[in-house]
Coordinates of N, CA and C in Angstrom, one line a residue:
M1 N 2.1 -58.7 -227.0 CA 1.3 -58.3 -226.9 C 1.8 -57.0 -227.4
P2 N 1.1 -56.4 -228.0 CA 1.8 -55.3 -229.0 C 2.0 -54.2 -228.3
A3 N 3.1 -53.3 -228.1 CA 3.1 -52.4 -226.7 C 1.9 -51.1 -227.4
P4 N 2.3 -50.5 -225.9 CA 1.0 -49.4 -226.1 C 1.5 -48.4 -226.5
V5 N 0.6 -48.1 -226.9 CA 0.7 -46.5 -227.9 C 0.4 -44.9 -227.3
Y6 N 1.3 -44.5 -227.0 CA 0.7 -43.1 -226.4 C 0.4 -42.1 -227.3
K7 N -0.7 -40.9 -227.3 CA -0.3 -39.6 -227.9 C 0.7 -38.5 -227.7
S8 N 1.2 -38.3 -228.9 CA 2.2 -37.1 -228.3 C 1.1 -35.9 -227.7
V9 N 2.0 -35.4 -226.8 CA 1.5 -34.2 -225.7 C 2.2 -33.0 -226.6
W10 N 3.2 -32.9 -227.2 CA 3.7 -31.7 -228.3 C 2.6 -30.7 -228.8
K11 N 1.7 -31.7 -229.2 CA 0.5 -31.1 -230.0 C -0.4 -30.0 -229.0
N12 N -0.2 -30.4 -227.6 CA -1.1 -29.7 -226.5 C -0.5 -28.3 -226.0
V13 N 1.0 -28.2 -226.7 CA 1.8 -27.4 -226.0 C 0.9 -26.0 -226.6
N14 N 0.8 -25.1 -225.8 CA 0.2 -23.5 -226.1 C 1.5 -22.6 -226.4
P15 N 1.7 -21.9 -227.5 CA 2.8 -20.9 -227.6 C 2.8 -19.6 -226.7
G16 N 1.8 -19.6 -226.5 CA 1.5 -18.0 -225.6 C 1.3 -18.5 -224.1
K17 N 1.4 -19.7 -223.5 CA 1.7 -19.7 -221.9 C 2.4 -20.9 -221.9
I18 N 3.1 -20.8 -220.6 CA 3.7 -22.2 -220.5 C 3.1 -23.5 -220.0
S19 N 3.3 -24.6 -220.9 CA 2.9 -25.9 -220.9 C 3.4 -26.7 -219.6
A20 N 3.0 -27.7 -219.2 CA 3.6 -28.6 -218.8 C 3.5 -30.0 -219.5
L21 N 4.7 -30.2 -219.8 CA 5.0 -32.0 -220.2 C 6.1 -32.7 -219.0
G22 N 5.8 -34.1 -219.5 CA 6.6 -34.8 -218.1 C 5.4 -36.5 -217.6
G23 N 5.3 -36.2 -216.7 CA 4.8 -37.6 -216.0 C 3.5 -37.8 -216.4
E24 N 2.8 -37.1 -216.5 CA 1.4 -37.9 -217.3 C 0.8 -36.3 -218.1
G25 N -0.2 -36.8 -219.0 CA -0.5 -36.0 -220.1 C -1.0 -34.5 -220.1
P26 N -1.3 -34.2 -220.3 CA -2.2 -32.9 -219.6 C -3.8 -32.9 -220.2
G27 N -3.9 -34.4 -220.9 CA -5.6 -35.2 -221.0 C -5.9 -35.4 -219.9
D28 N -5.7 -36.8 -220.0 CA -5.7 -37.9 -219.0 C -4.8 -38.1 -217.9
P29 N -5.6 -38.0 -216.7 CA -4.5 -38.1 -215.8 C -3.7 -39.7 -215.6
Q30 N -4.1 -40.4 -216.2 CA -3.6 -41.5 -216.6 C -2.4 -41.9 -217.3
A31 N -2.6 -41.1 -218.4 CA -1.9 -41.3 -219.6 C -0.3 -40.6 -219.6
G32 N 0.1 -41.3 -220.2 CA 1.8 -40.4 -220.5 C 2.9 -41.0 -219.4
G33 N 4.1 -40.0 -219.3 CA 4.8 -41.4 -218.7 C 6.2 -42.1 -219.6
V34 N 7.0 -42.8 -218.6 CA 8.0 -43.3 -219.5 C 6.7 -45.1 -219.5
N35 N 6.5 -45.6 -218.8 CA 5.6 -46.7 -218.5 C 4.5 -46.8 -218.0
P36 N 3.5 -47.7 -219.0 CA 1.9 -47.8 -218.5 C 1.5 -47.6 -216.3
P37 N 0.7 -46.8 -216.8 CA 0.5 -46.9 -215.1 C -0.1 -48.1 -214.5
N38 N 0.6 -48.2 -213.5 CA 0.2 -49.6 -212.6 C -1.2 -49.1 -211.3
K39 N -1.4 -50.3 -211.3 CA -2.9 -50.0 -209.6 C -1.6 -49.4 -208.7
D40 N -0.4 -49.9 -208.2 CA 0.0 -48.6 -207.5 C 0.4 -47.1 -207.5
T41 N 0.3 -46.9 -208.8 CA 0.4 -45.7 -209.5 C -0.2 -44.9 -209.8
I42 N -1.3 -45.6 -209.7 CA -2.5 -44.5 -209.8 C -3.2 -44.7 -208.4
N43 N -3.1 -45.4 -207.5 CA -3.9 -45.2 -205.8 C -2.5 -44.1 -205.7
H44 N -1.2 -43.9 -206.0 CA -0.6 -42.6 -205.4 C -1.1 -41.5 -205.8
R45 N -1.2 -41.4 -207.1 CA -1.6 -40.3 -207.6 C -3.1 -39.9 -207.0
K46 N -3.9 -41.4 -206.4 CA -4.8 -40.4 -206.0 C -4.3 -40.4 -204.6
K47 N -3.9 -40.4 -204.2 CA -3.1 -40.2 -202.8 C -2.6 -38.8 -202.4
S48 N -2.1 -38.5 -203.8 CA -1.6 -37.0 -204.0 C -2.3 -35.8 -204.2
R49 N -3.4 -36.4 -205.0 CA -4.4 -35.3 -204.9 C -5.2 -35.5 -203.5
A50 N -5.6 -36.2 -202.6 CA -6.4 -36.0 -201.9 C -5.2 -34.9 -200.9
A51 N -4.4 -35.7 -200.6 CA -3.2 -34.2 -199.9 C -3.6 -32.8 -200.6
V52 N -3.5 -32.7 -201.4 CA -3.7 -31.3 -202.0 C -5.0 -30.4 -201.3
K53 N -5.9 -31.6 -201.9 CA -7.8 -31.0 -201.2 C -7.9 -31.2 -200.7
R54 N -6.8 -31.5 -199.2 CA -7.8 -31.9 -198.2 C -8.4 -30.9 -197.5
S55 N -7.3 -29.5 -197.4 CA -7.6 -27.9 -197.2 C -7.2 -27.2 -197.8
P56 N -7.8 -26.0 -197.6 CA -7.4 -24.9 -198.4 C -6.1 -24.4 -198.2
G57 N -5.7 -24.8 -196.8 CA -3.8 -24.3 -196.3 C -3.2 -25.3 -196.8
S58 N -3.5 -26.2 -197.5 CA -2.5 -27.3 -198.0 C -1.0 -26.8 -198.0
L59 N 0.0 -27.4 -198.0 CA 1.1 -27.2 -198.1 C 1.6 -28.3 -199.5
Y60 N 0.4 -28.4 -200.4 CA 0.9 -29.2 -201.3 C 0.1 -28.2 -202.8
V61 N 0.6 -28.3 -203.7 CA 0.1 -28.0 -205.4 C 0.5 -29.0 -205.9
E62 N -1.0 -28.9 -206.5 CA -0.9 -29.4 -208.2 C -0.2 -28.9 -209.1
R63 N -0.4 -29.5 -210.4 CA 0.8 -29.4 -211.4 C -0.1 -27.9 -212.0
Q64 N -1.4 -27.2 -211.9 CA -1.8 -26.5 -212.8 C -0.9 -25.1 -211.4
G65 N -1.0 -25.4 -210.5 CA -0.6 -24.6 -209.4 C 0.6 -24.2 -209.7
V66 N 1.3 -25.1 -209.9 CA 2.7 -24.9 -210.4 C 3.2 -24.2 -211.5
L67 N 1.9 -24.2 -212.9 CA 2.1 -23.5 -213.7 C 1.5 -21.9 -213.5
D68 N 0.9 -21.7 -212.5 CA 0.6 -20.7 -212.3 C 1.3 -19.9 -211.6
H69 N 2.8 -20.3 -210.8 CA 3.9 -19.7 -210.1 C 4.2 -19.3 -211.5
L70 N 4.9 -20.5 -212.5 CA 5.8 -20.4 -213.4 C 5.2 -19.0 -214.2
E71 N 4.0 -18.8 -214.7 CA 3.7 -17.9 -215.7 C 3.8 -16.5 -214.8
A72 N 3.4 -16.2 -213.5 CA 3.4 -15.2 -212.9 C 5.2 -14.8 -212.8
T73 N 6.5 -15.3 -212.6 CA 7.4 -15.4 -212.1 C 8.7 -15.4 -213.3
M74 N 8.2 -16.6 -214.0 CA 9.4 -16.9 -215.2 C 9.0 -16.2 -217.0
E75 N 7.5 -16.3 -216.7 CA 7.2 -16.5 -218.6 C 7.7 -14.8 -219.4
P76 N 7.5 -14.2 -218.5 CA 7.5 -12.3 -218.4 C 9.4 -12.8 -219.3
L77 N 9.9 -13.6 -218.6 CA 11.9 -13.8 -218.6 C 12.0 -14.9 -220.0
W78 N 11.1 -15.3 -220.5 CA 11.3 -16.7 -221.7 C 12.2 -16.1 -222.3
L79 N 13.0 -16.7 -223.1 CA 13.7 -17.0 -224.2 C 12.7 -16.3 -225.3
K80 N 12.7 -15.2 -226.1 CA 11.8 -15.3 -227.6 C 11.9 -16.3 -228.3
D81 N 11.0 -16.6 -228.3 CA 10.8 -18.0 -229.5 C 11.0 -19.0 -229.9
A82 N 11.7 -19.6 -228.0 CA 11.8 -20.8 -227.5 C 10.6 -21.5 -227.0
A83 N 9.9 -22.9 -227.0 CA 8.9 -22.9 -226.7 C 8.7 -23.2 -225.1
K84 N 7.5 -22.8 -224.4 CA 7.2 -22.2 -223.4 C 6.7 -23.9 -222.4
V85 N 7.6 -24.6 -222.1 CA 7.7 -25.7 -221.8 C 8.2 -26.1 -220.5
A86 N 6.9 -26.4 -219.1 CA 8.1 -26.7 -218.4 C 7.6 -28.4 -217.9
F87 N 8.8 -29.0 -218.0 CA 9.0 -30.9 -217.5 C 8.5 -30.8 -215.9
L88 N 7.3 -30.9 -216.1 CA 6.6 -31.6 -214.5 C 6.1 -32.8 -214.4
G89 N 7.1 -33.6 -213.7 CA 6.9 -35.1 -213.8 C 6.1 -36.1 -213.1
D90 N 5.5 -35.1 -212.3 CA 4.8 -35.7 -211.2 C 3.2 -34.9 -210.8
T91 N 2.4 -36.0 -210.2 CA 0.9 -35.4 -209.9 C 0.9 -33.8 -209.2
A92 N 1.7 -34.2 -208.1 CA 1.5 -33.0 -207.5 C 2.7 -32.6 -206.7
Y93 N 3.0 -31.3 -205.6 CA 4.7 -31.0 -204.8 C 4.7 -30.8 -203.5
Y94 N 5.2 -30.8 -202.8 CA 5.4 -30.3 -201.5 C 5.9 -28.8 -201.3
C95 N 5.4 -28.1 -201.1 CA 5.8 -26.7 -200.9 C 6.2 -26.3 -199.4
P96 N 7.4 -26.8 -199.2 CA 7.9 -26.2 -197.7 C 8.1 -25.0 -197.3
P97 N 8.3 -25.1 -196.0 CA 8.5 -23.7 -195.1 C 9.5 -23.4 -195.5
L98 N 10.2 -22.2 -195.6 CA 11.2 -21.8 -195.8 C 12.4 -22.1 -194.6
N99 N 12.2 -22.3 -193.8 CA 12.8 -22.5 -192.9 C 13.5 -24.0 -193.1
E100 N 12.6 -24.7 -193.2 CA 13.0 -26.3 -194.0 C 13.8 -26.8 -194.9
A101 N 13.1 -25.3 -196.4 CA 14.2 -25.7 -197.3 C 15.6 -24.9 -197.2
R102 N 15.5 -24.0 -196.2 CA 17.3 -23.7 -195.9 C 17.8 -24.9 -195.2
A103 N 17.2 -25.5 -194.4 CA 17.8 -26.5 -193.5 C 18.6 -27.7 -194.7
I104 N 17.1 -27.9 -195.7 CA 18.1 -29.2 -197.0 C 19.1 -28.2 -198.0
V105 N 19.2 -27.1 -198.2 CA 20.3 -26.5 -198.3 C 21.5 -26.5 -198.0
H106 N 21.2 -26.1 -196.6 CA 22.4 -26.1 -196.1 C 23.0 -27.5 -195.8
R107 N 22.2 -28.2 -195.6 CA 23.0 -30.0 -194.9 C 23.2 -30.7 -196.6
A108 N 23.2 -30.0 -197.9 CA 23.6 -30.6 -198.9 C 25.2 -30.3 -199.1
A109 N 25.6 -29.1 -198.3 CA 26.6 -28.5 -198.0 C 27.4 -28.6 -199.7
M110 N 26.6 -27.8 -200.6 CA 27.6 -27.6 -201.7 C 28.6 -26.7 -201.5
N111 N 29.7 -27.0 -202.4 CA 30.9 -26.2 -202.1 C 31.2 -25.2 -202.8
P112 N 31.3 -24.2 -203.0 CA 31.9 -23.4 -204.3 C 33.5 -23.6 -205.0
N113 N 33.8 -24.0 -204.0 CA 35.3 -24.7 -204.4 C 35.5 -26.1 -205.1
D114 N 34.2 -26.1 -205.2 CA 34.2 -28.0 -206.2 C 33.7 -27.8 -207.3
Y115 N 34.2 -26.2 -207.7 CA 33.4 -26.0 -209.0 C 34.7 -25.9 -210.1
A116 N 34.3 -26.9 -211.0 CA 35.3 -27.5 -212.3 C 34.4 -27.0 -213.6
T117 N 35.1 -26.5 -214.5 CA 34.7 -25.8 -216.0 C 34.0 -27.4 -216.4
D118 N 33.1 -27.9 -217.3 CA 32.6 -28.8 -218.1 C 32.5 -29.9 -217.1
I119 N 32.7 -30.3 -215.8 CA 33.3 -30.9 -215.2 C 31.7 -31.4 -213.9
F120 N 32.1 -30.1 -213.2 CA 31.7 -29.7 -211.9 C 31.3 -28.0 -212.0
D121 N 30.0 -27.7 -212.8 CA 30.2 -26.2 -212.8 C 28.7 -26.4 -212.8
C122 N 27.7 -25.0 -212.8 CA 26.7 -24.7 -212.7 C 25.1 -25.9 -212.7
D123 N 25.5 -26.4 -214.1 CA 24.5 -27.3 -214.1 C 24.3 -28.7 -213.2
D124 N 25.6 -28.9 -213.0 CA 26.4 -29.9 -212.3 C 25.6 -29.4 -210.7
Y125 N 26.0 -28.9 -210.1 CA 25.5 -28.4 -209.0 C 24.3 -28.1 -208.8
A126 N 23.2 -27.5 -209.6 CA 21.7 -27.2 -209.6 C 21.0 -29.0 -209.6
F127 N 21.5 -30.2 -210.8 CA 21.5 -31.4 -210.5 C 21.4 -32.2 -209.2
A128 N 22.6 -31.6 -208.5 CA 23.2 -32.2 -207.3 C 22.0 -31.6 -206.3
L129 N 22.0 -30.4 -206.3 CA 20.9 -30.0 -205.0 C 19.3 -30.9 -205.5
K130 N 18.9 -30.6 -206.3 CA 17.7 -31.3 -207.1 C 17.8 -32.4 -206.5
G131 N 19.0 -33.3 -206.7 CA 19.2 -34.8 -206.5 C 19.1 -34.8 -204.7
Y132 N 19.1 -33.9 -204.0 CA 19.3 -34.3 -202.4 C 17.8 -33.5 -201.9
F133 N 17.6 -32.7 -202.8 CA 15.7 -32.5 -202.5 C 14.8 -34.4 -203.0
C134 N 15.5 -34.8 -203.6 CA 14.7 -35.5 -204.1 C 15.1 -37.2 -202.9
H135 N 16.1 -36.9 -202.7 CA 16.3 -38.2 -201.6 C 15.5 -37.5 -200.1
K136 N 16.1 -36.7 -200.1 CA 15.2 -35.9 -198.1 C 14.0 -36.1 -198.5
A137 N 12.9 -36.3 -199.9 CA 11.6 -36.4 -199.7 C 11.3 -38.0 -200.1
F138 N 12.1 -39.3 -200.2 CA 12.2 -40.3 -199.9 C 12.7 -40.3 -198.3
E139 N 13.3 -39.7 -197.8 CA 13.9 -40.0 -196.6 C 12.9 -39.6 -195.7
N140 N 12.4 -39.0 -195.7 CA 11.4 -38.3 -194.6 C 9.7 -38.8 -194.9
G141 N 9.5 -38.9 -195.9 CA 8.4 -39.3 -196.6 C 7.7 -40.3 -196.8
R142 N 8.1 -40.9 -196.4 CA 7.3 -41.9 -196.3 C 5.3 -42.2 -195.7
N143 N 5.3 -40.6 -195.6 CA 3.9 -40.4 -195.1 C 3.4 -38.9 -195.5
R144 N 4.5 -38.8 -196.8 CA 4.1 -37.9 -197.6 C 4.4 -38.1 -199.1
P145 N 2.8 -37.8 -199.5 CA 2.7 -38.4 -201.1 C 3.2 -38.1 -202.1
C146 N 4.1 -36.5 -201.1 CA 4.3 -35.7 -202.8 C 6.0 -35.3 -202.7
A147 N 6.7 -35.3 -203.7 CA 7.8 -34.7 -203.8 C 8.1 -33.0 -203.6
Y148 N 8.8 -32.6 -203.2 CA 9.7 -31.0 -203.0 C 9.2 -30.4 -204.2
A149 N 8.5 -29.3 -204.2 CA 8.3 -28.3 -205.1 C 9.9 -27.8 -205.4
A150 N 10.7 -28.5 -205.7 CA 12.3 -28.0 -205.8 C 12.6 -28.1 -207.0
G151 N 13.1 -27.2 -208.6 CA 13.4 -27.7 -209.4 C 15.0 -27.1 -210.3
I152 N 14.9 -26.5 -211.6 CA 16.2 -26.7 -211.6 C 15.6 -25.5 -213.2
V153 N 16.3 -24.1 -213.4 CA 16.0 -23.1 -214.4 C 17.0 -23.2 -215.1
W154 N 17.6 -23.0 -216.4 CA 18.5 -22.2 -217.5 C 17.8 -20.9 -217.6
F155 N 18.3 -20.2 -217.7 CA 19.0 -18.8 -217.9 C 19.8 -18.6 -219.1
E156 N 19.5 -17.6 -220.5 CA 20.8 -17.5 -221.2 C 21.0 -16.4 -221.0
E157 N 20.9 -14.8 -220.0 CA 21.0 -14.6 -219.5 C 21.0 -13.8 -218.0
P158 N 22.1 -12.7 -218.0 CA 23.3 -12.5 -218.5 C 24.6 -13.0 -219.3
F159 N 24.0 -14.5 -219.0 CA 25.3 -15.4 -219.4 C 24.8 -16.9 -219.2
P160 N 24.8 -17.6 -219.7 CA 24.0 -19.4 -219.5 C 24.5 -20.0 -218.1
H161 N 23.0 -20.2 -217.5 CA 23.7 -20.3 -216.4 C 22.6 -21.1 -215.7
A162 N 23.0 -22.0 -214.9 CA 21.8 -23.1 -214.3 C 21.7 -23.0 -212.5
M163 N 20.4 -22.7 -212.2 CA 20.3 -22.9 -211.0 C 19.1 -23.7 -210.3
N164 N 18.7 -23.2 -209.1 CA 17.3 -24.2 -209.0 C 16.4 -23.6 -207.9
W165 N 15.3 -23.9 -208.7 CA 13.9 -22.8 -207.7 C 13.2 -23.5 -206.6
I166 N 12.5 -23.0 -206.3 CA 11.5 -23.3 -205.3 C 9.8 -22.7 -204.6
I167 N 9.0 -23.9 -204.7 CA 8.2 -22.7 -204.5 C 8.0 -23.3 -202.5
E168 N 8.0 -22.0 -201.7 CA 7.8 -22.6 -200.6 C 6.4 -21.6 -200.2
R169 N 6.0 -22.3 -198.8 CA 4.9 -21.7 -198.0 C 4.8 -21.4 -196.4
K170 N 4.6 -20.2 -196.0 CA 5.1 -20.1 -194.7 C 4.6 -21.1 -194.0
D171 N 2.8 -21.7 -193.8 CA 2.7 -22.7 -192.8 C 1.1 -22.5 -193.2
F172 N 0.2 -23.6 -193.0 CA -1.0 -23.8 -193.8 C -1.8 -23.3 -194.1
S173 N -1.5 -21.3 -193.2 CA -2.3 -20.5 -193.6 C -2.2 -19.7 -194.9
D174 N -0.8 -20.1 -195.4 CA -0.3 -19.2 -196.5 C -0.7 -20.1 -198.1
T175 N -2.1 -19.9 -198.4 CA -2.3 -20.6 -199.6 C -1.7 -19.7 -201.2
K176 N -1.0 -19.4 -200.7 CA -0.7 -18.7 -202.5 C 0.7 -19.7 -202.5
G177 N 2.0 -19.1 -201.1 CA 3.5 -19.3 -201.5 C 3.9 -18.4 -202.5
T178 N 5.8 -18.8 -202.6 CA 6.2 -17.4 -203.0 C 7.3 -18.9 -204.0
L179 N 7.8 -18.0 -205.2 CA 8.3 -19.0 -206.0 C 9.6 -18.5 -205.7
L180 N 10.9 -18.9 -205.1 CA 12.2 -18.8 -205.2 C 13.2 -19.3 -205.8
F181 N 14.2 -18.6 -206.2 CA 15.7 -19.1 -206.8 C 16.5 -19.3 -205.5
I182 N 17.3 -20.5 -206.0 CA 18.4 -21.1 -205.0 C 19.4 -20.8 -206.3
E183 N 20.5 -20.4 -205.5 CA 22.2 -20.4 -206.5 C 22.6 -21.3 -205.5
P184 N 22.7 -22.8 -206.1 CA 23.5 -23.7 -205.4 C 25.2 -23.9 -205.1
Q185 N 25.7 -23.1 -206.0 CA 26.8 -22.8 -205.1 C 26.7 -22.4 -204.2
I186 N 26.6 -21.5 -203.6 CA 27.0 -20.6 -202.5 C 25.7 -21.1 -201.3
G187 N 24.0 -21.7 -201.9 CA 23.6 -21.6 -200.7 C 22.5 -20.8 -200.7
K188 N 22.3 -19.3 -201.4 CA 21.1 -18.4 -201.2 C 20.5 -18.6 -201.4
F189 N 18.8 -17.8 -201.4 CA 18.0 -17.5 -201.9 C 17.7 -16.2 -202.4
F190 N 17.2 -16.1 -203.6 CA 16.4 -14.9 -204.4 C 15.1 -14.7 -204.9
S191 N 14.6 -13.6 -204.8 CA 13.7 -13.7 -205.6 C 13.6 -13.1 -207.2
L192 N 13.4 -13.1 -207.9 CA 13.0 -12.2 -209.1 C 12.2 -11.5 -209.9
D193 N 12.6 -10.2 -210.1 CA 11.5 -9.5 -210.3 C 11.1 -9.4 -212.0
K194 N 10.3 -8.6 -212.1 CA 9.2 -8.6 -214.0 C 10.6 -8.4 -214.6
E195 N 11.6 -7.8 -214.2 CA 12.7 -6.8 -215.2 C 14.1 -7.4 -214.9
G196 N 14.1 -8.8 -214.4 CA 15.5 -10.0 -214.3 C 16.3 -9.3 -213.4
V197 N 15.6 -8.6 -212.7 CA 16.5 -8.3 -211.3 C 16.7 -9.3 -209.9
M198 N 17.4 -9.6 -209.6 CA 17.5 -10.9 -208.5 C 17.7 -10.2 -207.7
H199 N 17.1 -10.4 -206.3 CA 16.7 -10.3 -205.1 C 17.7 -11.1 -204.0
E200 N 18.3 -10.6 -203.0 CA 18.8 -11.5 -202.5 C 17.4 -12.0 -200.9
F201 N 17.2 -12.9 -201.1 CA 15.7 -12.8 -200.1 C 16.5 -13.0 -198.5
D202 N 16.3 -12.2 -197.7 CA 16.5 -11.7 -196.5 C 15.5 -12.7 -195.6
M203 N 16.4 -13.7 -194.5 CA 15.5 -14.8 -194.3 C 14.5 -14.7 -193.1
Q204 N 14.9 -13.4 -192.4 CA 14.8 -13.1 -191.5 C 13.3 -12.0 -191.5
K205 N 13.4 -11.1 -192.4 CA 12.9 -10.2 -192.4 C 11.7 -10.5 -193.9
G206 N 12.0 -11.6 -194.6 CA 11.3 -11.6 -196.0 C 11.5 -10.9 -197.2
P207 N 10.6 -10.8 -198.0 CA 10.3 -10.4 -199.2 C 11.1 -8.4 -199.5
A208 N 10.0 -8.1 -198.3 CA 9.9 -6.5 -198.6 C 11.9 -6.0 -198.1
A209 N 12.5 -6.9 -197.7 CA 13.8 -6.6 -197.1 C 14.6 -7.5 -198.2
A210 N 14.3 -7.7 -199.1 CA 15.1 -8.3 -200.4 C 15.8 -7.2 -200.6
K211 N 17.5 -7.1 -201.1 CA 18.1 -6.4 -201.6 C 18.6 -6.8 -203.1
P212 N 18.6 -5.7 -203.8 CA 19.2 -6.0 -205.7 C 20.3 -6.5 -205.1
A213 N 20.7 -7.7 -206.2 CA 22.1 -8.7 -206.4 C 22.7 -7.9 -207.2
N214 N 24.1 -7.9 -207.1 CA 24.8 -7.2 -208.3 C 25.6 -8.6 -209.2
T215 N 24.5 -8.8 -210.3 CA 24.8 -10.3 -211.1 C 23.8 -9.8 -212.1
G216 N 23.5 -8.4 -212.4 CA 23.4 -8.2 -214.2 C 21.6 -8.6 -214.0
R217 N 20.9 -8.2 -215.1 CA 19.6 -8.8 -215.1 C 19.5 -10.2 -215.6
Y218 N 18.8 -11.6 -215.2 CA 18.8 -12.5 -215.8 C 17.1 -12.1 -216.5
G219 N 17.3 -13.5 -217.9 CA 16.6 -13.3 -218.5 C 16.9 -15.0 -219.5
G220 N 16.2 -14.7 -220.7 CA 16.4 -15.7 -221.6 C 16.3 -17.3 -221.3
I221 N 15.0 -17.5 -220.4 CA 14.6 -18.4 -219.4 C 14.5 -20.2 -220.7
Y222 N 14.9 -21.0 -220.9 CA 14.8 -21.6 -222.0 C 14.7 -23.1 -221.6
F223 N 15.0 -23.5 -220.0 CA 14.5 -24.7 -219.9 C 14.2 -24.9 -217.7
V224 N 13.0 -25.2 -218.1 CA 12.9 -25.7 -216.0 C 12.2 -26.7 -216.1
T225 N 12.5 -27.3 -215.1 CA 12.3 -28.6 -214.7 C 12.0 -28.8 -213.5
L226 N 10.9 -29.6 -212.9 CA 11.0 -29.7 -211.5 C 10.6 -31.2 -211.1

């Protein structure tokens, strides 16, 4: 039996907008991925979509909703001439309330003293925290059909650096949500304005009380995955 042939999704990348590559192609929702979808995979995707559409105030978001957040927050700061591609591996994602996300980051117990150049540095911290979110989704999620909306982003400015990002929603009445950045080395949350200034997120008072972080202007985004 010949191996299945998949159409390249690179031709669907829109150079002016952020496009999604990953677990399913931008066309047929059952196409793409590393392996051909089986019956269980198709049923899981249907379950994920049903969770998203169950109510207007759902804590779940589909891939297009993720792209909308990326367009609003990251697109203005994308590295010039770099392909605007986000690697989104799943059909839909769970957007946790901030307290839940903060508890997971706290339990991950990232220690800044573990930093070792080219061994366990910024990208490794980001991958480790992303992995912990994956672990918690599996551990807690037998009745949750989606992974956490928590990913990794690479910046070129003010220096090459990797961080985590997350889409959080306050509760079921929050139909929009907020994209925040996480510095995994210290476990703090930040918002990012269109000028590239990070603002440390006030956990008690919210975005209105966020204070600019003395870290320089961020920009030159060139790699985003979720």
